[in-house]
CSV table of C-alpha atoms in Angstrom, one decimal:
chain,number,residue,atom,x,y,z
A,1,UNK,CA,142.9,39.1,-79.7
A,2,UNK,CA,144.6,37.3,-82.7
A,3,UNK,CA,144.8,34.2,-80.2
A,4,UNK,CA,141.3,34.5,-79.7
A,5,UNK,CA,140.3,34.6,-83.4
A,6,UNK,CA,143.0,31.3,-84.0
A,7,UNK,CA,141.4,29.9,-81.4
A,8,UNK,CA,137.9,30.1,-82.8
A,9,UNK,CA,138.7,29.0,-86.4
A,10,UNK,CA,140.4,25.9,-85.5
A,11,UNK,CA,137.2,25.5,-83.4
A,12,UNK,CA,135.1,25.6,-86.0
A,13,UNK,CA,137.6,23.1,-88.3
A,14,UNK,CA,137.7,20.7,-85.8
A,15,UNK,CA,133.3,21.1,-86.2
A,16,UNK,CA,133.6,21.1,-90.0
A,17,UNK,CA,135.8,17.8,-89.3
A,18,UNK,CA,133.7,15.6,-87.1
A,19,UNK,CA,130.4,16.6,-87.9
A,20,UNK,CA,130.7,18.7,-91.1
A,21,UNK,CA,132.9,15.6,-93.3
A,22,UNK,CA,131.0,12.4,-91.8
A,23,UNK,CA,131.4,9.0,-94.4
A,24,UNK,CA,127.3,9.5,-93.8
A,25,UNK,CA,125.1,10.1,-96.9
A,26,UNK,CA,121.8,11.8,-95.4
A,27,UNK,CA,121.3,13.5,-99.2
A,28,UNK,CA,122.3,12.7,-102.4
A,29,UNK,CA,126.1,12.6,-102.9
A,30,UNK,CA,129.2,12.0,-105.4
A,31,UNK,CA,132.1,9.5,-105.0
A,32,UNK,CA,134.5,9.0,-107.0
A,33,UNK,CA,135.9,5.3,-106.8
A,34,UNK,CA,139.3,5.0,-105.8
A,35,UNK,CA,141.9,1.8,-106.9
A,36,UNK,CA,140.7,-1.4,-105.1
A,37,UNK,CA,137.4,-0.7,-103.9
A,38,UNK,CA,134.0,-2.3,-104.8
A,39,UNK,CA,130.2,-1.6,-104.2
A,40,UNK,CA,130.5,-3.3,-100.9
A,41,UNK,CA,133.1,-1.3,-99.5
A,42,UNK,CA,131.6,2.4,-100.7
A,43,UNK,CA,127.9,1.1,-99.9
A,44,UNK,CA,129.2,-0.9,-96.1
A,45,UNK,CA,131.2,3.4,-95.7
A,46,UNK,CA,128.0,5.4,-96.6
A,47,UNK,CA,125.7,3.0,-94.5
A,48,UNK,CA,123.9,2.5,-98.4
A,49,UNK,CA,122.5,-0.6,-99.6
A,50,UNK,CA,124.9,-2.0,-102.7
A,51,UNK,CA,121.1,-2.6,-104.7
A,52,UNK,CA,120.5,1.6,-104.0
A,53,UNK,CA,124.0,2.3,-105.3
A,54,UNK,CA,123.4,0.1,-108.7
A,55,UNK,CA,120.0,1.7,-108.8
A,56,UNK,CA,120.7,5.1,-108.6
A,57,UNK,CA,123.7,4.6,-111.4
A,58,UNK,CA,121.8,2.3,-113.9
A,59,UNK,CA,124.0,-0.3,-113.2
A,60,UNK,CA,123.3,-4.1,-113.5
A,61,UNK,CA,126.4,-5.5,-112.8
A,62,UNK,CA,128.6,-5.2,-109.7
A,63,UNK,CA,131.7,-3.6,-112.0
A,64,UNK,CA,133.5,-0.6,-110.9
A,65,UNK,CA,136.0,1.4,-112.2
A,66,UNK,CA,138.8,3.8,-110.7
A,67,UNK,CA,137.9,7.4,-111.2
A,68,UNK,CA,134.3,6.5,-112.2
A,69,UNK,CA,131.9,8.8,-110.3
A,70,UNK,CA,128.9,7.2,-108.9
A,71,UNK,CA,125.8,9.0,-107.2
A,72,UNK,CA,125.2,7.8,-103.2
A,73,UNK,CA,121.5,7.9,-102.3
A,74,UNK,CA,120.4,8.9,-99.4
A,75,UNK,CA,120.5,6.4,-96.5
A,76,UNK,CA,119.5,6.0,-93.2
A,77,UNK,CA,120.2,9.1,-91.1
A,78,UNK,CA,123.1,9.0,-88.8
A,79,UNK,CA,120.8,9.5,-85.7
A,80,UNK,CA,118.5,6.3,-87.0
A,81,UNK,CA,122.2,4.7,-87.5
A,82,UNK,CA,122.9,5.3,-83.8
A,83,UNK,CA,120.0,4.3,-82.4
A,84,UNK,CA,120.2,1.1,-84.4
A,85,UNK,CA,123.7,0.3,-83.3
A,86,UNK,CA,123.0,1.0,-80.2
A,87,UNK,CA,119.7,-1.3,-79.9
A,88,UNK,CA,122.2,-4.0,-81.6
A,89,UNK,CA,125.0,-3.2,-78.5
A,90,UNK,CA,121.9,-3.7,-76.0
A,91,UNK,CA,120.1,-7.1,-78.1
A,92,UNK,CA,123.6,-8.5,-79.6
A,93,UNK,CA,126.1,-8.0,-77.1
A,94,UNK,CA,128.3,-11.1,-76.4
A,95,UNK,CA,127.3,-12.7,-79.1
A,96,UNK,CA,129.0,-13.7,-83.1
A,97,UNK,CA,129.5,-10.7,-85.2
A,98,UNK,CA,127.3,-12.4,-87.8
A,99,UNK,CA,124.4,-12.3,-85.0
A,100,UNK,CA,124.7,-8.4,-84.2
A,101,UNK,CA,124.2,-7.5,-88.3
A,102,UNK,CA,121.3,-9.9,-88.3
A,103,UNK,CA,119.8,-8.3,-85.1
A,104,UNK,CA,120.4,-4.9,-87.5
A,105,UNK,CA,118.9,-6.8,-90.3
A,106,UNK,CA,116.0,-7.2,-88.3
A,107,UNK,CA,115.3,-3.7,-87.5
A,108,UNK,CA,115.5,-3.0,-91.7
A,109,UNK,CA,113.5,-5.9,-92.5
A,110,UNK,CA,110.2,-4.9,-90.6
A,111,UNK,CA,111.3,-0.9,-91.7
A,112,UNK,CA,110.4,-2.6,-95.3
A,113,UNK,CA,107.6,-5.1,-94.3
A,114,UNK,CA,103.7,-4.0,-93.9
A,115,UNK,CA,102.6,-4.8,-91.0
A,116,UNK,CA,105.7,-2.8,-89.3
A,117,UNK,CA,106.6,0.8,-88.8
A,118,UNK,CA,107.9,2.3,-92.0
A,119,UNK,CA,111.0,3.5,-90.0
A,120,UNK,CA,114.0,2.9,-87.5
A,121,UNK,CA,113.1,5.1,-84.9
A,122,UNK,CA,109.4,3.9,-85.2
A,123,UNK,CA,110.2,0.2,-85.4
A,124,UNK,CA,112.8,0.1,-82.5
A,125,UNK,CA,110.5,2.4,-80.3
A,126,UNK,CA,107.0,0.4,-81.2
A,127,UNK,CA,104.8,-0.5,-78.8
A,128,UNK,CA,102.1,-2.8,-79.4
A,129,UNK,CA,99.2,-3.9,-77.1
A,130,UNK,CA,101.3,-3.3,-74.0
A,131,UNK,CA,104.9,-4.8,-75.6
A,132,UNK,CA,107.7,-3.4,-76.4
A,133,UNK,CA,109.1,-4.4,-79.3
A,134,UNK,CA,112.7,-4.5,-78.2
A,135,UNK,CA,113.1,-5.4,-74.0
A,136,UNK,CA,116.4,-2.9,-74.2
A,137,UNK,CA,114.0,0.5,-74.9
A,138,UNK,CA,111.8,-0.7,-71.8
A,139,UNK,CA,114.8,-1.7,-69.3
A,140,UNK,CA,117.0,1.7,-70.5
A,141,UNK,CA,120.0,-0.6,-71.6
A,142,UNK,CA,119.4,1.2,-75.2
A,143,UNK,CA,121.1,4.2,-73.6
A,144,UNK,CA,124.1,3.4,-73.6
A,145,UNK,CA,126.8,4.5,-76.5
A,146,UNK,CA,127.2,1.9,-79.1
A,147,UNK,CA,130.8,-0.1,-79.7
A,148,UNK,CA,132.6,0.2,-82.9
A,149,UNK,CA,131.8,-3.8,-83.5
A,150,UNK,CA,127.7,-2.8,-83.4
A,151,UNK,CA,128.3,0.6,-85.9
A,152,UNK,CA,130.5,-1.4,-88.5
A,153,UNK,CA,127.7,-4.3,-87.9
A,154,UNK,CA,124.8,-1.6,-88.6
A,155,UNK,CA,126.7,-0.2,-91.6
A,156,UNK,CA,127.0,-3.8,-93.2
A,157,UNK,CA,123.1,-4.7,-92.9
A,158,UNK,CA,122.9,-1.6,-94.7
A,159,UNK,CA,124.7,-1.9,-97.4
A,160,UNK,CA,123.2,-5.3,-98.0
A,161,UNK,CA,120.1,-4.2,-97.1
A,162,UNK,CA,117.2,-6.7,-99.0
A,163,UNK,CA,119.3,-9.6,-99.0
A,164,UNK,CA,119.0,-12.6,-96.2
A,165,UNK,CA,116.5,-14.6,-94.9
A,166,UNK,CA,113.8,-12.2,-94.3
A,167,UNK,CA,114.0,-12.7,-90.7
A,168,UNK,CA,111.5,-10.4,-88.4
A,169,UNK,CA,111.9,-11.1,-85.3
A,170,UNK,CA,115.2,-12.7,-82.6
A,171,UNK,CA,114.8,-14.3,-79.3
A,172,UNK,CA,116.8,-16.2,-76.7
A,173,UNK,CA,115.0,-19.5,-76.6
A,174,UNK,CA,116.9,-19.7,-72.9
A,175,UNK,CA,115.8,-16.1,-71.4
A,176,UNK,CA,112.7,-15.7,-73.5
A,177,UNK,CA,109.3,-15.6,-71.3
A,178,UNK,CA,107.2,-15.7,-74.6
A,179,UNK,CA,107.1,-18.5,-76.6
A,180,UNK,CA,104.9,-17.4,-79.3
A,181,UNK,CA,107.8,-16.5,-81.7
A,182,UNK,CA,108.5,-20.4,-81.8
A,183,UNK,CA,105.4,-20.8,-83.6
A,184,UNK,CA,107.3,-18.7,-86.9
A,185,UNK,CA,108.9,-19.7,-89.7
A,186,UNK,CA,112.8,-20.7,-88.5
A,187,UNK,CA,115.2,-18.5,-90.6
A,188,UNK,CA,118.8,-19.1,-89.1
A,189,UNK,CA,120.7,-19.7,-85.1
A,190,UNK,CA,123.7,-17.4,-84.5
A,191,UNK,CA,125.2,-17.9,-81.2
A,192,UNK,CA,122.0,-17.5,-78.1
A,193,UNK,CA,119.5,-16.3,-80.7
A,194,UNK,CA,117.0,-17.4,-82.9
A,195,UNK,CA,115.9,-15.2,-86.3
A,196,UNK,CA,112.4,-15.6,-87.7
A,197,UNK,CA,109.9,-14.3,-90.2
């Protein structure tokens, strides 16, 4: 019996520990800044934009100081997180680090633009006059589990979420079968693809 009941509570620590005490901040929470890190590092470990960070903490300067306790808004959910870093794993894969958070970027820019859906799961799962938005939700490759390079790329657009280009849309000038996205406003080339707004 008492093996049983030891059994069972380091269970449910091991729960508390994965899921429980995630770096994710899907409600309002504290942190208290440790020596040596800045805005970029707390906002790129809570998935949190650095401009949501300053906002929340009436702050108009990047300056942080050891011990000082700063409020974490909300963010993306860690669901909307996975889907996006897997959709990066599926658009990005094989290609620079630089190009897989600009694919991410992507996904946050038309979350924040009009004539998108107003969020992940909606823009990465639209389907518009016949076309998916994203080829890997129609083939399946979305499916699979996302790398560690695509999650750290997902948290970085995050935590700079608002800043770039303004790029909407990606494609593969050498795969693509539509050439319409040609016809937008050229933002940057990393690697095989092409960003646009």
């Amino acid at each position: 019996m008492k093996k049983k009941i030891w059994l069972s509570s380091f269970i449910v620590t091991v729960t508390l520990l994965v899921f429980g005490f995630t770096s994710t901040a899907d409600a309002n929470s504290t942190h208290t800044v440790r020596s040596g890190e800045s805005l970029w590092t707390i906002g790129n470990h809570y998935g949190v934009p650095i401009a949501s960070i300053k906002r929340a903490n009436n702050k108009t300067s990047n300056m942080i100081f050891a011990g000082e306790r700063l409020s974490i808004p909300a963010s993306v959910s860690a669901s909307d997180r996975d889907l996006m870093a897997r959709l990066v794993r599926a658009e990005a894969e094989g290609e620079p680090y630089a190009g897989k958070v600009a694919v991410a970027t992507v996904v946050l820019n038309r979350v924040d633009h009009k004539e998108f859906p107003n969020t992940v799961r909606g823009v990465i799962n639209e389907v518009s006059n016949g076309h998916y938005a994203f080829s890997p939700v129609q083939n399946g490759r979305i499916n699979r589990a996302a790398d560690a390079q695509s999650i750290r790329a997902v948290n970085e657009a995050l935590a700079f979420r608002g800043q770039g280009s303004g790029s909407l849309f990606f494609y593969n000038p050498r795969i693509a079968t539509n050439h319409w996205i040609a016809t937008r406003q050229h933002t940057i080339t990393i690697g095989n693809h092409v960003f646009a707004r």
